[in-house]
Every structure is written in C-alpha cells, then in structure tokens.
mmCIF file of C-alpha atoms in Angstrom:
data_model
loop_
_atom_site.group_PDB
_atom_site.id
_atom_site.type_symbol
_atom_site.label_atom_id
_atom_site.label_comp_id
_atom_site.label_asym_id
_atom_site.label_seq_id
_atom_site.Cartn_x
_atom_site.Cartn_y
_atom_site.Cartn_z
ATOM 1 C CA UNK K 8 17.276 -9.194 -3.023
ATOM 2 C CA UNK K 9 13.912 -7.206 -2.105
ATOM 3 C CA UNK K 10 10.810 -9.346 -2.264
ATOM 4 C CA UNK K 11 9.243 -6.569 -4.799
ATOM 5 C CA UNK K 12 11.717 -4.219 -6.762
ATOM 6 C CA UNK K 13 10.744 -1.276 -8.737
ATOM 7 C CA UNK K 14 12.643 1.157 -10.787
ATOM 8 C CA UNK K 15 11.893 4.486 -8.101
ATOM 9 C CA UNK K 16 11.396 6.904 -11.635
ATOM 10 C CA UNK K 17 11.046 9.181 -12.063
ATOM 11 C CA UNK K 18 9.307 9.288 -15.451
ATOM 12 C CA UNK K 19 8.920 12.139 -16.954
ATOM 13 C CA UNK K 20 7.128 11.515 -20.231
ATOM 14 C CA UNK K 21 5.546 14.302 -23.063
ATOM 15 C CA UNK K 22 1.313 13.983 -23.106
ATOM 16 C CA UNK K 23 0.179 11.481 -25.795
ATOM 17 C CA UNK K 24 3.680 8.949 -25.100
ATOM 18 C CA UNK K 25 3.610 5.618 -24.355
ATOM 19 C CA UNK K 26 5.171 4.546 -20.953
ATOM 20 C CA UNK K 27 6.115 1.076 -19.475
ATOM 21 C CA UNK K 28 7.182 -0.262 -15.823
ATOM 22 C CA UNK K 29 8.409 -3.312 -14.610
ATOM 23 C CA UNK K 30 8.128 -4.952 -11.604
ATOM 24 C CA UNK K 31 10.380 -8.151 -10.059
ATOM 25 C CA UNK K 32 9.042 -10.198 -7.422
ATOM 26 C CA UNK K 33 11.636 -13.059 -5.778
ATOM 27 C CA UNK K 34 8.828 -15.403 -4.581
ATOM 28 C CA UNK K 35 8.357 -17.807 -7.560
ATOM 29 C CA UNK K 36 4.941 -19.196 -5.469
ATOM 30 C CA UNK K 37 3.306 -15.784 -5.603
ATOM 31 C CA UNK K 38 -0.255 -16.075 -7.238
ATOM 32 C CA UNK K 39 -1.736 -12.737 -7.004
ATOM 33 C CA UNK K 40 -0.351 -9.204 -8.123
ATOM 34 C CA UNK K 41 -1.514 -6.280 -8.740
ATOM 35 C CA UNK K 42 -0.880 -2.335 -9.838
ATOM 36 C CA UNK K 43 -1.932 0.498 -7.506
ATOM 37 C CA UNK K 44 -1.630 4.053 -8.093
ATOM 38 C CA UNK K 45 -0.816 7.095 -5.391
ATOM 39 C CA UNK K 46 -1.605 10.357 -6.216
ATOM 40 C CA UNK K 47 0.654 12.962 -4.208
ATOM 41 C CA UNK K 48 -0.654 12.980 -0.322
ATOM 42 C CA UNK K 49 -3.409 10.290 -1.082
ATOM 43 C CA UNK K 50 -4.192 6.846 0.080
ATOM 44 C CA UNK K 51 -3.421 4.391 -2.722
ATOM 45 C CA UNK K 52 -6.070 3.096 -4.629
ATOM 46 C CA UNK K 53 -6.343 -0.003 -6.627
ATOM 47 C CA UNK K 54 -5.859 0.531 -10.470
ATOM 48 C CA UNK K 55 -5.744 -3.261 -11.695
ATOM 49 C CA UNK K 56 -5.219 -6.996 -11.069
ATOM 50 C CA UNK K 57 -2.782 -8.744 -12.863
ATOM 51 C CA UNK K 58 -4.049 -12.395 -14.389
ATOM 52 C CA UNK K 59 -1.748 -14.956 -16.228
ATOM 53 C CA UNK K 60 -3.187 -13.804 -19.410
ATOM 54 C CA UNK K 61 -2.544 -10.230 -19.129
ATOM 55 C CA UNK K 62 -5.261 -8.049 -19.248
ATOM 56 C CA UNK K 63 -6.300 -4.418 -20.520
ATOM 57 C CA UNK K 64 -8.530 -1.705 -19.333
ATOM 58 C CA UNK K 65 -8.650 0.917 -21.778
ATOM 59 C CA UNK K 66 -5.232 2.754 -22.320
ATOM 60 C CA UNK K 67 -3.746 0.340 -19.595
ATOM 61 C CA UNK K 68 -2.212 -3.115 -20.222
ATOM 62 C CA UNK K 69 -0.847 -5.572 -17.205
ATOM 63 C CA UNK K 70 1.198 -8.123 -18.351
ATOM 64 C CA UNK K 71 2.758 -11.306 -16.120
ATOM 65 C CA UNK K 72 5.879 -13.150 -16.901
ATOM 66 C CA UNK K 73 5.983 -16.001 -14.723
ATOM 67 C CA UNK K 74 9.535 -17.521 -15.724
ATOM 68 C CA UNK K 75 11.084 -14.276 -15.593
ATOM 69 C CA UNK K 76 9.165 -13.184 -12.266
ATOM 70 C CA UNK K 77 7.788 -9.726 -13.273
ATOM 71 C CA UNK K 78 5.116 -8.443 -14.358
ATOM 72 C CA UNK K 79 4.523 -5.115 -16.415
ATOM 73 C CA UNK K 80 2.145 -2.209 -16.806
ATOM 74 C CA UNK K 81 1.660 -0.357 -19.966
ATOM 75 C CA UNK K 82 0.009 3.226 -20.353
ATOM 76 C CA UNK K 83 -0.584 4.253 -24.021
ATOM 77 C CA UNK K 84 -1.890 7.700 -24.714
ATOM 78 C CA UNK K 85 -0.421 8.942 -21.581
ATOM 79 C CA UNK K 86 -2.544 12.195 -20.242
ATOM 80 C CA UNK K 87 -1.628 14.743 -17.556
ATOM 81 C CA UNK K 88 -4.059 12.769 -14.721
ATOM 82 C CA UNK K 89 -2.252 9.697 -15.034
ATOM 83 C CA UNK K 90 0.513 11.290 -12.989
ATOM 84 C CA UNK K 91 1.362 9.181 -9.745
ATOM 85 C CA UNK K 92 3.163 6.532 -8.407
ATOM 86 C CA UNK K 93 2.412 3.555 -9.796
ATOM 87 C CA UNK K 94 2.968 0.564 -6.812
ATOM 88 C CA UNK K 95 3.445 -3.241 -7.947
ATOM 89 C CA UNK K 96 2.073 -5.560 -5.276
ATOM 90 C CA UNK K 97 2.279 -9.057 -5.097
ATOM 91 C CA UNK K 98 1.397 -12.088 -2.690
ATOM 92 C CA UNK K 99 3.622 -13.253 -0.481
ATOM 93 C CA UNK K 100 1.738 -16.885 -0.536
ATOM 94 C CA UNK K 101 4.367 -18.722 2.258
ATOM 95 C CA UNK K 102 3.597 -15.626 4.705
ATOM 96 C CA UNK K 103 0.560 -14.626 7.278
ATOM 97 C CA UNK K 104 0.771 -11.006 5.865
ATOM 98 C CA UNK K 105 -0.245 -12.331 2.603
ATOM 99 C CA UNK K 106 0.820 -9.392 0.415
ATOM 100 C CA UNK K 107 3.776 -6.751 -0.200
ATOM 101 C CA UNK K 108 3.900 -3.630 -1.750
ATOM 102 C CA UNK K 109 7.107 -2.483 -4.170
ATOM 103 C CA UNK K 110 8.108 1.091 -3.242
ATOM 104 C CA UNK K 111 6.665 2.353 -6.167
ATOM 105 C CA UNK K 112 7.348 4.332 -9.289
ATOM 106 C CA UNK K 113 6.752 7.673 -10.027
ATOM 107 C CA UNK K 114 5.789 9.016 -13.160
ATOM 108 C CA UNK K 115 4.956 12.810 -14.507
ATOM 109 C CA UNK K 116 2.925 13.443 -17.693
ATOM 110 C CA UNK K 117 4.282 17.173 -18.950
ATOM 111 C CA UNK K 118 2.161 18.740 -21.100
ATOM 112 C CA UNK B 30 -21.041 1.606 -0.200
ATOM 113 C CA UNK B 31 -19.104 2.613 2.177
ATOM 114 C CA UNK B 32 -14.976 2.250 2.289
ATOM 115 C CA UNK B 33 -12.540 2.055 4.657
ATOM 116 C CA UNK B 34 -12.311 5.066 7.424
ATOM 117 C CA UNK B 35 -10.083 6.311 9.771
ATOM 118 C CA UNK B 36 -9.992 8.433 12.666
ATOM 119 C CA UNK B 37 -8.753 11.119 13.387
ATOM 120 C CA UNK B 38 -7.690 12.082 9.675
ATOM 121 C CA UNK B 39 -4.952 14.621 11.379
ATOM 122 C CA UNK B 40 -3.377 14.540 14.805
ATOM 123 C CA UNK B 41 -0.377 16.768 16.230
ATOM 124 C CA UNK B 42 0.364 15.643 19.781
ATOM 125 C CA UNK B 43 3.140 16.395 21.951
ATOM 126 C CA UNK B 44 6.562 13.909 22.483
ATOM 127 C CA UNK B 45 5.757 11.490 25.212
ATOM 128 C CA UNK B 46 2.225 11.534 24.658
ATOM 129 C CA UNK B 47 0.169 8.481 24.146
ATOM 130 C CA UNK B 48 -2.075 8.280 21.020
ATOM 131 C CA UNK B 49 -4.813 5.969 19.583
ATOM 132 C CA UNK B 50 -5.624 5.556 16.143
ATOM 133 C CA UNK B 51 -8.803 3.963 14.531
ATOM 134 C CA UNK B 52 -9.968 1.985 11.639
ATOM 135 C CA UNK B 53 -13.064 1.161 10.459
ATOM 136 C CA UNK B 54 -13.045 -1.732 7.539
ATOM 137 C CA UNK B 55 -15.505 -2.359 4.531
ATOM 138 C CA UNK B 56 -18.123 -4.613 6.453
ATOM 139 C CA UNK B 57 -17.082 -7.944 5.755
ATOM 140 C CA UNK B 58 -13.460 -7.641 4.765
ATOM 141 C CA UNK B 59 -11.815 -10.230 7.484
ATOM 142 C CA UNK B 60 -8.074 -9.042 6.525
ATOM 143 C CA UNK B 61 -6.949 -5.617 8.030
ATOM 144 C CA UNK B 62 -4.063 -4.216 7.221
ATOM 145 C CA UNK B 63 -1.744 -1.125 8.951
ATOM 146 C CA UNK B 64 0.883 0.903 7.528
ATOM 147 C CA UNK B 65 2.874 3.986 7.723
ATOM 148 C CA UNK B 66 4.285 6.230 4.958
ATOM 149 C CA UNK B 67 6.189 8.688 5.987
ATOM 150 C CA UNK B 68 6.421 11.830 3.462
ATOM 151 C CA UNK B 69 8.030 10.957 -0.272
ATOM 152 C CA UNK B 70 8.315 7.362 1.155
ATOM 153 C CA UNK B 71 7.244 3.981 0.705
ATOM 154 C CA UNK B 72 4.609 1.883 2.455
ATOM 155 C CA UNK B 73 6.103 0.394 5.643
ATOM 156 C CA UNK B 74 4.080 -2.733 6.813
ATOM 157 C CA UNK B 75 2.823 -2.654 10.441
ATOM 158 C CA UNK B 76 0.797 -5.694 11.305
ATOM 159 C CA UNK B 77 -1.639 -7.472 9.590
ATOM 160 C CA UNK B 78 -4.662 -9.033 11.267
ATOM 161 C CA UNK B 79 -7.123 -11.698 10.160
ATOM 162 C CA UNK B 80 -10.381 -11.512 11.835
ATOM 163 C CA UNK B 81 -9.635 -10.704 15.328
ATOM 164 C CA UNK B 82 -5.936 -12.262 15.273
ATOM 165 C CA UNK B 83 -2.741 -10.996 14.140
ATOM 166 C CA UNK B 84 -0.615 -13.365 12.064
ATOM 167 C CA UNK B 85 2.410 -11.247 11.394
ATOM 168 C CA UNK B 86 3.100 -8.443 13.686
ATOM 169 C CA UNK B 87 6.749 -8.442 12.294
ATOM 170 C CA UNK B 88 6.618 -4.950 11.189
ATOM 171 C CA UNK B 89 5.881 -3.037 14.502
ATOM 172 C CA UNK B 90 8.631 -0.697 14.784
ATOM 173 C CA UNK B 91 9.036 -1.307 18.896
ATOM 174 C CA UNK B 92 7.133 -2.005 21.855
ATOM 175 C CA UNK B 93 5.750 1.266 21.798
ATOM 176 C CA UNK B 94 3.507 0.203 19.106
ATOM 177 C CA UNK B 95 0.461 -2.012 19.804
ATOM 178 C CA UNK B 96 -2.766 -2.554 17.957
ATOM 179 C CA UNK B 97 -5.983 -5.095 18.750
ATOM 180 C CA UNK B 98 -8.665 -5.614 16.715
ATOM 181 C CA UNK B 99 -12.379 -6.430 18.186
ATOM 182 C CA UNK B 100 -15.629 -8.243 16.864
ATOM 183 C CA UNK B 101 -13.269 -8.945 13.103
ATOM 184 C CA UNK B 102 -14.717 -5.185 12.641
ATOM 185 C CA UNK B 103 -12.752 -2.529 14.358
ATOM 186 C CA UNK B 104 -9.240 -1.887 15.160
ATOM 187 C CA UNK B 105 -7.302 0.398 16.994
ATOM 188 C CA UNK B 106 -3.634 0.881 17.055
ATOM 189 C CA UNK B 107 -1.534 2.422 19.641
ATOM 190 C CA UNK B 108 1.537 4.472 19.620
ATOM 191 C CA UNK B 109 2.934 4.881 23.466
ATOM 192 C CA UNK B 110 5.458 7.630 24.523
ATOM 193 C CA UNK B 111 5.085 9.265 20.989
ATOM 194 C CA UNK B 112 8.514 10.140 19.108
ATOM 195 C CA UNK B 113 8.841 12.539 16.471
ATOM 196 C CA UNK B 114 10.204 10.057 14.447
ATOM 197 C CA UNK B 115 6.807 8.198 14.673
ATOM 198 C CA UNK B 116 5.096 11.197 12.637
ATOM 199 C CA UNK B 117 3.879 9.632 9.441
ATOM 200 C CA UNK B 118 0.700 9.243 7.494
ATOM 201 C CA UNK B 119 -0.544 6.025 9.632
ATOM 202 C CA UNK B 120 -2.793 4.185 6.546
ATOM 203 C CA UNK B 121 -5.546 1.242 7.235
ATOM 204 C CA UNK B 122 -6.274 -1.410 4.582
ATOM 205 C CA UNK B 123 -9.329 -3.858 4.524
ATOM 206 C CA UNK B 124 -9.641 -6.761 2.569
ATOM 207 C CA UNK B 125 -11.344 -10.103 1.874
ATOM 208 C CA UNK B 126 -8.662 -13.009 2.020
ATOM 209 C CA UNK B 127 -5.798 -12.995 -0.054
ATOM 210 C CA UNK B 128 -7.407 -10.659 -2.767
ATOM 211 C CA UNK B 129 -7.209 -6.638 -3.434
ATOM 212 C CA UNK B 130 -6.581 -3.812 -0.407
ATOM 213 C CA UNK B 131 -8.783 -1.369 -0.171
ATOM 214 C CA UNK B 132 -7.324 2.326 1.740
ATOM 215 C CA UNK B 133 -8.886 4.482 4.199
ATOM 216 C CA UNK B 134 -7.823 7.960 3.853
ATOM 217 C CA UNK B 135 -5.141 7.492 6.648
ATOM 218 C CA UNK B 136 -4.601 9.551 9.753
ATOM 219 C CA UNK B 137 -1.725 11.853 9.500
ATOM 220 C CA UNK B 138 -0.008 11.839 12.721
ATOM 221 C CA UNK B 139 2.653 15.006 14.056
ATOM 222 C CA UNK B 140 4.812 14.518 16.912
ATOM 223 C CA UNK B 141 6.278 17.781 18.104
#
C-alpha cells in the first residue's frame, strides 16, 4: 500500500458544482497534513493545513478522519481558476524526510 | 519577503555533461527539500536536508546524483554524466521543521 493514495482524476466538473477528494495515508502516527495545489507547469504552492477539527477558508473545507486515515478537501462554488492538481501531503513522523506528497489529483472546472 | 529561488530556471545541456543546480531557501527555513517532476508526473523525492546534514538521501536516483548544502543556507545539487532520462523540472522546497513546504520556481533541466 502507498504511504499517500489519491484518486489521479481527472475531474471534470460544470462552474458553480461542488467537488470533493479524498486522500489515504497508511501511517496511523502522522500528525501533520496538508492540501497543495499545482497549476499546469508551476511549482506547487500551499493551499491549506489540515487540523483535527477541520477547517474552512472560504469556498474550501479540509476535513481529517483519523480512524479511517484520510482526510478530505471540499470546493463549493467551483470557478474556472480553481483548476489544478490538488496534492494531499502528510507527515511521515517515524522518518528523517519528515513529509510525503500523494501524486495528486487533477481537476478541470468547464465553463 | 522573499521565497525560495532557484538557479538556473532552464538548462539544456548535452548527454555526458556535468551540471549544477542551485537553491536558495526562505532565510531561516532549516529543512530543504529536492525533487524532480518529470512532465504530467508526480513529485519524486530526492534528498532532504536539515541544516547542513542530510537525513534521508534515499531518493537519489544513482551515484550520479549528489547534493551538499553549506552555512544551513544554500544548496547545490549535482547531476554527473547527464542522461536524458534525468531531464525533469528539478524543484527546491524550504521549510521550518516539520511544518508547510514552501517551492522555488524549479529549474527545468534538458538533456539532449
């Protein structure tokens, strides 16, 4: 089993849908995770942390399910710039390199 | 403030050729991080280094691949005896312990 799995997409959702990923992570010690987005031929760049309690940032909800080992990432109101690849990262806590990044997802908003 | 940077953001070199790659961190990020993504891929690991050490070098593809790090700032990583399959987009990550990477731009690297 990979140490980070993620469904590869791709999504292809209408503008104004809702859209949901999940992410599975094997290490049941992990403590940190987090969602990154790639545009196409970009570096990635950090979209939000993940906490225990979930959390929100306007249209876009992380949640963390400990006992089931994923965690989630919700995009309401989709729009046409919210087309990436979404990358679920989590700590690899045992390990010197510290963190691992899933493969990623990709998702495309049509108008 | 500044971010992570990289240089050179594009080099095409022949096979066989030596090449040197460089990283400049967020000032005080101790973690640095290198990877490779090569086009419609995934992020492949290299090494990982905290201040001027390197924990886990597990993901160096061969001995043809070598990077140091100096003064917990700067790091440098080498590709010897270039391949083709070693062209990739060659990305740096800074960080402070065990929290959120931050990306340079990345260096993408041809082999002909």
């Amino acid at each position: 089993r990979k140490e980070v799995e993620q469904d590869p997409g791709p999504f292809n959702v209408p503008e104004g849908a809702t859209v949901a990923f999940n992410c599975t992570y094997s290490n049941s010690a992990s403590q940190s995770f987090f969602w990154y987005r790639q545009d196409c031929r970009k570096e990635p760049k950090l979209l939000m942390s993940v906490y225990s309690s979930g959390n929100e940032d306007g249209r876009f909800t992380a949640q963390l399910n400990r006992a089931s080992q994923y965690i989630s990432l919700l995009i309401r109101d989709s729009k046409l710039s919210d087309s990436a690849t979404y990358l679920c990262v989590v700590d690899r806590w045992s390990s010197a390199s510290k963190i691992i990044f899933g493969s990623g997802t990709r998702l495309s908003i049509r108008p | 403030g500044a971010g992570v940077s990289q240089s050179p953001s594009n080099k095409v070199t022949e096979k066989g050729k030596d090449v040197e790659l460089r990283c400049d961190p967020i000032s005080g990020h101790t973690a640095l991080y290198w990877y490779r993504q090569s086009l419609g891929q995934g992020l492949e690991f290299l090494i990982y280094f905290q201040g001027n050490s390197a924990p886990d070098k597990s993901g160096l593809p061969s001995d043809r691949f070598s990077a140091e790090r100096t003064g917990g700032s700067v790091s440098t990583l080498t590709i010897q005896r270039t391949q083709q399959e070693d062209s990739a987009v060659y990305l740096c990550a800074s960080s402070l312990a065990e929290s959120e990477q931050y990306f340079g731009p990345g260096t993408r690297l041809t082999v002909t």
